[in-house]
PDB file of N, CA and C in Angstrom:
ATOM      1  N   UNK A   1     109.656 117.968-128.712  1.00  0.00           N
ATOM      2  CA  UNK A   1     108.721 116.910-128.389  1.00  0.00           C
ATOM      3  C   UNK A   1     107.432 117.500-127.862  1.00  0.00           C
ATOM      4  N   UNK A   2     106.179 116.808-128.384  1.00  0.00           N
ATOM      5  CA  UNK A   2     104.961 117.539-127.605  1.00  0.00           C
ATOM      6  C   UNK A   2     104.363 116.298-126.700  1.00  0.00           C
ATOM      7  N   UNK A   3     103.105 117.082-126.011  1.00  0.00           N
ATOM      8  CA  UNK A   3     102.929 116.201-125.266  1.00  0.00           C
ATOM      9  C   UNK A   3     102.350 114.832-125.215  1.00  0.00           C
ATOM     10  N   UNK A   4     101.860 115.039-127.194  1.00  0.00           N
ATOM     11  CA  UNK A   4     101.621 113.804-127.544  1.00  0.00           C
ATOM     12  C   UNK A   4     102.324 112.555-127.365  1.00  0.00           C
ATOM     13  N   UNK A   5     103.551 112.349-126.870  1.00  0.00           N
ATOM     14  CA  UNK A   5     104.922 111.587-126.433  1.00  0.00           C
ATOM     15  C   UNK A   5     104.561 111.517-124.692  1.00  0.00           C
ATOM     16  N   UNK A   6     104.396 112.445-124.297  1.00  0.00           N
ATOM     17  CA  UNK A   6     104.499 112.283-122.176  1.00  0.00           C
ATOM     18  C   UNK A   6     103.297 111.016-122.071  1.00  0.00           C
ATOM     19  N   UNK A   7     104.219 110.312-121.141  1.00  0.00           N
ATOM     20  CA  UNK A   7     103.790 109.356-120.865  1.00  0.00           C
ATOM     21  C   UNK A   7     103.061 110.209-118.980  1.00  0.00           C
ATOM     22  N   UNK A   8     103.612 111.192-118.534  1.00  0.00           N
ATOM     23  CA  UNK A   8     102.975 111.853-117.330  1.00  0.00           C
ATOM     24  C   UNK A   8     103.317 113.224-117.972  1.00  0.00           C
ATOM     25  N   UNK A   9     102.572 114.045-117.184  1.00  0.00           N
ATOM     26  CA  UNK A   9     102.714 115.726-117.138  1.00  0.00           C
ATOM     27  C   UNK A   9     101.669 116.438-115.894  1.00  0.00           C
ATOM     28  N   UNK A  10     102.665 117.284-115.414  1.00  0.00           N
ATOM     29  CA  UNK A  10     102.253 117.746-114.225  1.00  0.00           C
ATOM     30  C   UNK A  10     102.514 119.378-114.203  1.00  0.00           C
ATOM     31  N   UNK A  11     101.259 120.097-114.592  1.00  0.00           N
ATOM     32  CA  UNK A  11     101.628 121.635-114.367  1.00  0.00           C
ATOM     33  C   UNK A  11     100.778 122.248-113.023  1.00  0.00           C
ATOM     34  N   UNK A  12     101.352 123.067-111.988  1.00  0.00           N
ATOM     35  CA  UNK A  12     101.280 123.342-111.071  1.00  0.00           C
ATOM     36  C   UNK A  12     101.381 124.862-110.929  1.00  0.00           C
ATOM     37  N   UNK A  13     100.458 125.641-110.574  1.00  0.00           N
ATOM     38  CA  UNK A  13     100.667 127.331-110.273  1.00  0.00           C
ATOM     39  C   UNK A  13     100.778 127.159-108.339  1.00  0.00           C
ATOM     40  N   UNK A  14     101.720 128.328-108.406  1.00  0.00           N
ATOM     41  CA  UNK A  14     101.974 128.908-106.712  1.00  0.00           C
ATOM     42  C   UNK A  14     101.928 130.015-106.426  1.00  0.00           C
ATOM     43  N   UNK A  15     101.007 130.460-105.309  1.00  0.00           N
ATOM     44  CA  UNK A  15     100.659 132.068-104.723  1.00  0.00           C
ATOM     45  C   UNK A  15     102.119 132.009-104.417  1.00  0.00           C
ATOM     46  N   UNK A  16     102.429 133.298-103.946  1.00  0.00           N
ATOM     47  CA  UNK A  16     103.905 133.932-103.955  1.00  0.00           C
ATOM     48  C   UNK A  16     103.970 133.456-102.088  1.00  0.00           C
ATOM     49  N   UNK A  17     103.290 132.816-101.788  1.00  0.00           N
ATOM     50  CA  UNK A  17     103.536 132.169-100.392  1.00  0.00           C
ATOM     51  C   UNK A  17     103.575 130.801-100.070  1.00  0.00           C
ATOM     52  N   UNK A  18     103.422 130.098-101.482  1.00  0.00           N
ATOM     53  CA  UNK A  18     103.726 128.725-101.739  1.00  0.00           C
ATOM     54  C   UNK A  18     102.639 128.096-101.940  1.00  0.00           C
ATOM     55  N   UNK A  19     101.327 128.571-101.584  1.00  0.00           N
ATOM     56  CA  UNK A  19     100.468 127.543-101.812  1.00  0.00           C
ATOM     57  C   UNK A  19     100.029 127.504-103.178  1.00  0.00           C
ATOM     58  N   UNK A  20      99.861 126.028-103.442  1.00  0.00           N
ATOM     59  CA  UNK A  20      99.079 125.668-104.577  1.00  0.00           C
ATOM     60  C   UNK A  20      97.782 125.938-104.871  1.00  0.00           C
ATOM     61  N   UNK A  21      97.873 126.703-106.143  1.00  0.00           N
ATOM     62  CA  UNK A  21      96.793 127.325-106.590  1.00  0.00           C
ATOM     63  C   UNK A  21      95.901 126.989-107.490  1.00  0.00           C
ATOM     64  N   UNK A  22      96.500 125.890-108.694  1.00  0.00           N
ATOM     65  CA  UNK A  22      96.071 125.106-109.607  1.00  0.00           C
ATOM     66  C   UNK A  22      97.376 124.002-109.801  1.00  0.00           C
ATOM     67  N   UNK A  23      96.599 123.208-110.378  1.00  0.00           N
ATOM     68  CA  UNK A  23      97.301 121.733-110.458  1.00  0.00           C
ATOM     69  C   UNK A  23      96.201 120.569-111.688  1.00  0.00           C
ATOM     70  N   UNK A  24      97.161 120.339-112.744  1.00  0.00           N
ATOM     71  CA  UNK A  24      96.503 119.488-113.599  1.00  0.00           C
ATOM     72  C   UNK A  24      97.398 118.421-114.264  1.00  0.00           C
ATOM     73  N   UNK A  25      97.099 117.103-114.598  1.00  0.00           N
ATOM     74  CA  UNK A  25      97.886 116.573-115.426  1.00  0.00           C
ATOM     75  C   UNK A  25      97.000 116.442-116.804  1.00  0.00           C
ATOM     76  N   UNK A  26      96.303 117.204-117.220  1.00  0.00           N
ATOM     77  CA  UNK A  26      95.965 117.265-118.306  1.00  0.00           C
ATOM     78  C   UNK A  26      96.637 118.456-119.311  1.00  0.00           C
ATOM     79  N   UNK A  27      97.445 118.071-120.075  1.00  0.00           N
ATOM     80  CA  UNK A  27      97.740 119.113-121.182  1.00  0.00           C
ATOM     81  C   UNK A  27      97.081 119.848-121.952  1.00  0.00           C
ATOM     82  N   UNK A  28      96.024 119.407-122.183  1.00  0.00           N
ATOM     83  CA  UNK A  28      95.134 120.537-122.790  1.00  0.00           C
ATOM     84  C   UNK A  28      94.070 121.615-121.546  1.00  0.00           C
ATOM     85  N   UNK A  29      94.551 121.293-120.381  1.00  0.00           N
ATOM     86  CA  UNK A  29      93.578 121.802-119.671  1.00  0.00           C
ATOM     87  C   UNK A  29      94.621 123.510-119.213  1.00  0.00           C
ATOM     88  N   UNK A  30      94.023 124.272-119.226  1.00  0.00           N
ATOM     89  CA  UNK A  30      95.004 125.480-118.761  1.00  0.00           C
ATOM     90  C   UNK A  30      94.379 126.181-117.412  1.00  0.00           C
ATOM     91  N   UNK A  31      94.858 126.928-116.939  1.00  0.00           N
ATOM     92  CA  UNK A  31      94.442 127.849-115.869  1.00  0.00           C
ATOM     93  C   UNK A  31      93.940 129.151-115.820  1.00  0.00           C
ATOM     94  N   UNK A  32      92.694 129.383-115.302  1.00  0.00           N
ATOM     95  CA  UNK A  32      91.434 130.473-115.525  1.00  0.00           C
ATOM     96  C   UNK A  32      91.483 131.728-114.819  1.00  0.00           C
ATOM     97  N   UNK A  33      92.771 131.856-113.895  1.00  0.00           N
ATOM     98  CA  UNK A  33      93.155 132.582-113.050  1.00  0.00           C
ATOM     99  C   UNK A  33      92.532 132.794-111.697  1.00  0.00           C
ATOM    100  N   UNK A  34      91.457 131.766-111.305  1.00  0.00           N
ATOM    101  CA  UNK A  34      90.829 131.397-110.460  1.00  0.00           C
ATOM    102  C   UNK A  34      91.221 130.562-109.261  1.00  0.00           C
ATOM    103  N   UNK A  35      91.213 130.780-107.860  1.00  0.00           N
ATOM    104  CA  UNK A  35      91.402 129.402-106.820  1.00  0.00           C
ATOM    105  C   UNK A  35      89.879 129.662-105.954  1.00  0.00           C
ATOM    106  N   UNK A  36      89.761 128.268-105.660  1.00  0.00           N
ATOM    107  CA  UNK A  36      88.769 127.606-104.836  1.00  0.00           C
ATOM    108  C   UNK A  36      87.713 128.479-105.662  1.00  0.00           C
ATOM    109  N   UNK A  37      87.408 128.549-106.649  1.00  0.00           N
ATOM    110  CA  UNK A  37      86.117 129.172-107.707  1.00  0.00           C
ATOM    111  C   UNK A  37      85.941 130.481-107.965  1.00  0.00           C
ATOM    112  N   UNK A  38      87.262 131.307-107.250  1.00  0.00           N
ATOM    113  CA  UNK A  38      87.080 132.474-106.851  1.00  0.00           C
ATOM    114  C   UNK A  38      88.097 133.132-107.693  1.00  0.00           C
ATOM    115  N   UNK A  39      88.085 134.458-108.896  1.00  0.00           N
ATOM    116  CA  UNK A  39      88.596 134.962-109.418  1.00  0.00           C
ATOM    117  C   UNK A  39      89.950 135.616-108.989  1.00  0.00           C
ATOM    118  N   UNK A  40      91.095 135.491-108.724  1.00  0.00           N
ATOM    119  CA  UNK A  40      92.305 136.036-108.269  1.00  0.00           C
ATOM    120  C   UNK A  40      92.737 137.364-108.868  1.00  0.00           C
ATOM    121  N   UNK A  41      93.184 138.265-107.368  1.00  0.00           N
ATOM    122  CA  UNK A  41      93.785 139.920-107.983  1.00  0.00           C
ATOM    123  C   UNK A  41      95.135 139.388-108.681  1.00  0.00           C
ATOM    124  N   UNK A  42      95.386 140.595-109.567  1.00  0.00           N
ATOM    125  CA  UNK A  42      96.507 140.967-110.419  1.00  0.00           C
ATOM    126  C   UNK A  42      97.685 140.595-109.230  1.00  0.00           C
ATOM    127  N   UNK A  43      98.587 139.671-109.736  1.00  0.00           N
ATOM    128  CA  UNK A  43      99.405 139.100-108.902  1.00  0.00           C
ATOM    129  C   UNK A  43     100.685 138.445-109.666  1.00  0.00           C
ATOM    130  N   UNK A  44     101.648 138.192-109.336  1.00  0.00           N
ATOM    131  CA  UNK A  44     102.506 137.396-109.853  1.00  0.00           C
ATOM    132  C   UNK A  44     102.856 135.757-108.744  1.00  0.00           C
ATOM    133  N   UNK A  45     102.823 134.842-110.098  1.00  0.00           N
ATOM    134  CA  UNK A  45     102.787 133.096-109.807  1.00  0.00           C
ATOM    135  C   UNK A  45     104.015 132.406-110.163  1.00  0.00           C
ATOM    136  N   UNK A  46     104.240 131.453-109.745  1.00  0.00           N
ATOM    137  CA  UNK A  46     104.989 130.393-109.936  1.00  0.00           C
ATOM    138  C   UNK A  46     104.415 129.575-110.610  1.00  0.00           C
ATOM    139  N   UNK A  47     105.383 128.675-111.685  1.00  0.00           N
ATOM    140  CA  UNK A  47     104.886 127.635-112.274  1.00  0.00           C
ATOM    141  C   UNK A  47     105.988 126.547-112.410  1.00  0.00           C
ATOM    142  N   UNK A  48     105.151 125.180-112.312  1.00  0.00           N
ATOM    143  CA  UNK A  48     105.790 124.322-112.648  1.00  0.00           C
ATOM    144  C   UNK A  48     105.669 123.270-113.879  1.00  0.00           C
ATOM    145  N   UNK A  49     106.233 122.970-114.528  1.00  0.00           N
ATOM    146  CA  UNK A  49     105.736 122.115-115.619  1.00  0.00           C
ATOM    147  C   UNK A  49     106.902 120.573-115.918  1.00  0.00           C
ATOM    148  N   UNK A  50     106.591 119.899-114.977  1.00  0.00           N
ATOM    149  CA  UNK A  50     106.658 118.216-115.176  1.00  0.00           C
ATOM    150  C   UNK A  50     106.736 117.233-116.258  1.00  0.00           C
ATOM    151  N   UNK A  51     107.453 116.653-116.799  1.00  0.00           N
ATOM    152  CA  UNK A  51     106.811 115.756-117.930  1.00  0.00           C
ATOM    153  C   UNK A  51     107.819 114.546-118.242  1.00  0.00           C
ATOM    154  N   UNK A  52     107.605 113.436-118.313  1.00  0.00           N
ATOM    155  CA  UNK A  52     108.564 112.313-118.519  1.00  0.00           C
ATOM    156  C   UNK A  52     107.869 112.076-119.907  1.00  0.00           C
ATOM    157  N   UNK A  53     108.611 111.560-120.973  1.00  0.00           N
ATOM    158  CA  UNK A  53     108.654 111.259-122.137  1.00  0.00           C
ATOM    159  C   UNK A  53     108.273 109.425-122.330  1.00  0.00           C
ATOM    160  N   UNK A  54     107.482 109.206-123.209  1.00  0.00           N
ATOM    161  CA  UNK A  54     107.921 107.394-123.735  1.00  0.00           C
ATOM    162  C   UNK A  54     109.008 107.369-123.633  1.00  0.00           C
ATOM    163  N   UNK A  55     109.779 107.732-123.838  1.00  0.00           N
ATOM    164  CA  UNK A  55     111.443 107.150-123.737  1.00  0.00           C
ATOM    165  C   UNK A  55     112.375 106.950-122.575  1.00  0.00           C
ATOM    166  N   UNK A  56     111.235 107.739-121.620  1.00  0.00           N
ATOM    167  CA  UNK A  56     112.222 107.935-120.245  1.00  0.00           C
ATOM    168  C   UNK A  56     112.590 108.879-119.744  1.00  0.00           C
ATOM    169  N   UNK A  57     112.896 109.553-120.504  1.00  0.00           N
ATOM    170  CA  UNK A  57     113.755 111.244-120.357  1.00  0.00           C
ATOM    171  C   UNK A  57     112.712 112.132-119.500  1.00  0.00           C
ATOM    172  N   UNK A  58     112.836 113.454-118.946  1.00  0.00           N
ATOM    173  CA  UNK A  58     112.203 113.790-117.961  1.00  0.00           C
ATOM    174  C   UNK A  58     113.058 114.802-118.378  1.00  0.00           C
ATOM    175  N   UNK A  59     111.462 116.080-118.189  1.00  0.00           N
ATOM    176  CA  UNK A  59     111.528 117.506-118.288  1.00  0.00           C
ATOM    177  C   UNK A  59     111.180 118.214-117.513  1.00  0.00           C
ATOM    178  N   UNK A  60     111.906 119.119-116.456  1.00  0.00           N
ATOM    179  CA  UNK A  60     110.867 120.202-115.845  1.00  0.00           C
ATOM    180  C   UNK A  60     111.398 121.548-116.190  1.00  0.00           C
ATOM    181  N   UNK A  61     110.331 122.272-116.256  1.00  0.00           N
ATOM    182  CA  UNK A  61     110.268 124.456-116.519  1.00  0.00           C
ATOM    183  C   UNK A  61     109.438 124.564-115.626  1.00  0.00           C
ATOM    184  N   UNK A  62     110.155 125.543-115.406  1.00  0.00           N
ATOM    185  CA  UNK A  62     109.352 126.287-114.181  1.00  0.00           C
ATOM    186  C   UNK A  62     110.075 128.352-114.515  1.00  0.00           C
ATOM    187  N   UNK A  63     109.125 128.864-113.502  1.00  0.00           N
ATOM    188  CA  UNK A  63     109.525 130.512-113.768  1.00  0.00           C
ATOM    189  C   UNK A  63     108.199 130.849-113.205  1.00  0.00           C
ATOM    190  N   UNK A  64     107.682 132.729-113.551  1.00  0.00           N
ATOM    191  CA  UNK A  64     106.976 133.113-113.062  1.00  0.00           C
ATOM    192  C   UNK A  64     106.155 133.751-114.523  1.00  0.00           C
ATOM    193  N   UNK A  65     104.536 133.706-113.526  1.00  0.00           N
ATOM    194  CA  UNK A  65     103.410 134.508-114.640  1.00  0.00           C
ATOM    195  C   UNK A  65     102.832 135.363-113.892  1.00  0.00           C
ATOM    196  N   UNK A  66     102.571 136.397-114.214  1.00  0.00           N
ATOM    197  CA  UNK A  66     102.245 137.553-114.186  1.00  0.00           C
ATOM    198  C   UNK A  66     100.530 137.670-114.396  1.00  0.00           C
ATOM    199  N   UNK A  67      99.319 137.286-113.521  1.00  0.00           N
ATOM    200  CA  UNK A  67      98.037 137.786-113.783  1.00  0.00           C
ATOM    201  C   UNK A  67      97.510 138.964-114.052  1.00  0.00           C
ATOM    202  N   UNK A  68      97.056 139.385-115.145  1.00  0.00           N
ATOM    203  CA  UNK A  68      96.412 140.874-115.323  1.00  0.00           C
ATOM    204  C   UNK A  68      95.360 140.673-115.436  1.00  0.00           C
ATOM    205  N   UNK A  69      94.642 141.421-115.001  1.00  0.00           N
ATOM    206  CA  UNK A  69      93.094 141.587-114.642  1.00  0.00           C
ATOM    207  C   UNK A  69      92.648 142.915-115.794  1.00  0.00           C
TER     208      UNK A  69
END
């Protein structure tokens, strides 16, 4: 299923100390490796990825990404 079907979607990045680093419910929008405008060191993130379907059904993935600079 793509996200042409989510009726919501919620993707979320986390510094390795929990705070939220990016946050969008737009699916086409992705993450620049940037917080508060400011370019981020080579680091490893958390992600979350949210999504309920027209039908009801409800998806989340989550794991880790790896920034290289």
């Amino acid at each position: 299923r793509g996200t042409e079907f989510a009726t919501t979607f919620l993707f979320t990045i986390y510094n390795r100390w929990g705070e939220k680093v990016f946050e969008t419910t737009n699916p086409q929008e992705g993450w620049d490796g940037t917080y508060r405008f400011k370019p981020l060191n080579t680091a490893v993130f958390a992600y979350v990825v949210s999504t309920t379907f027209m039908d009801g059904s409800e998806t989340s993935l989550s794991g880790t990404i790896t920034l290289v600079k």
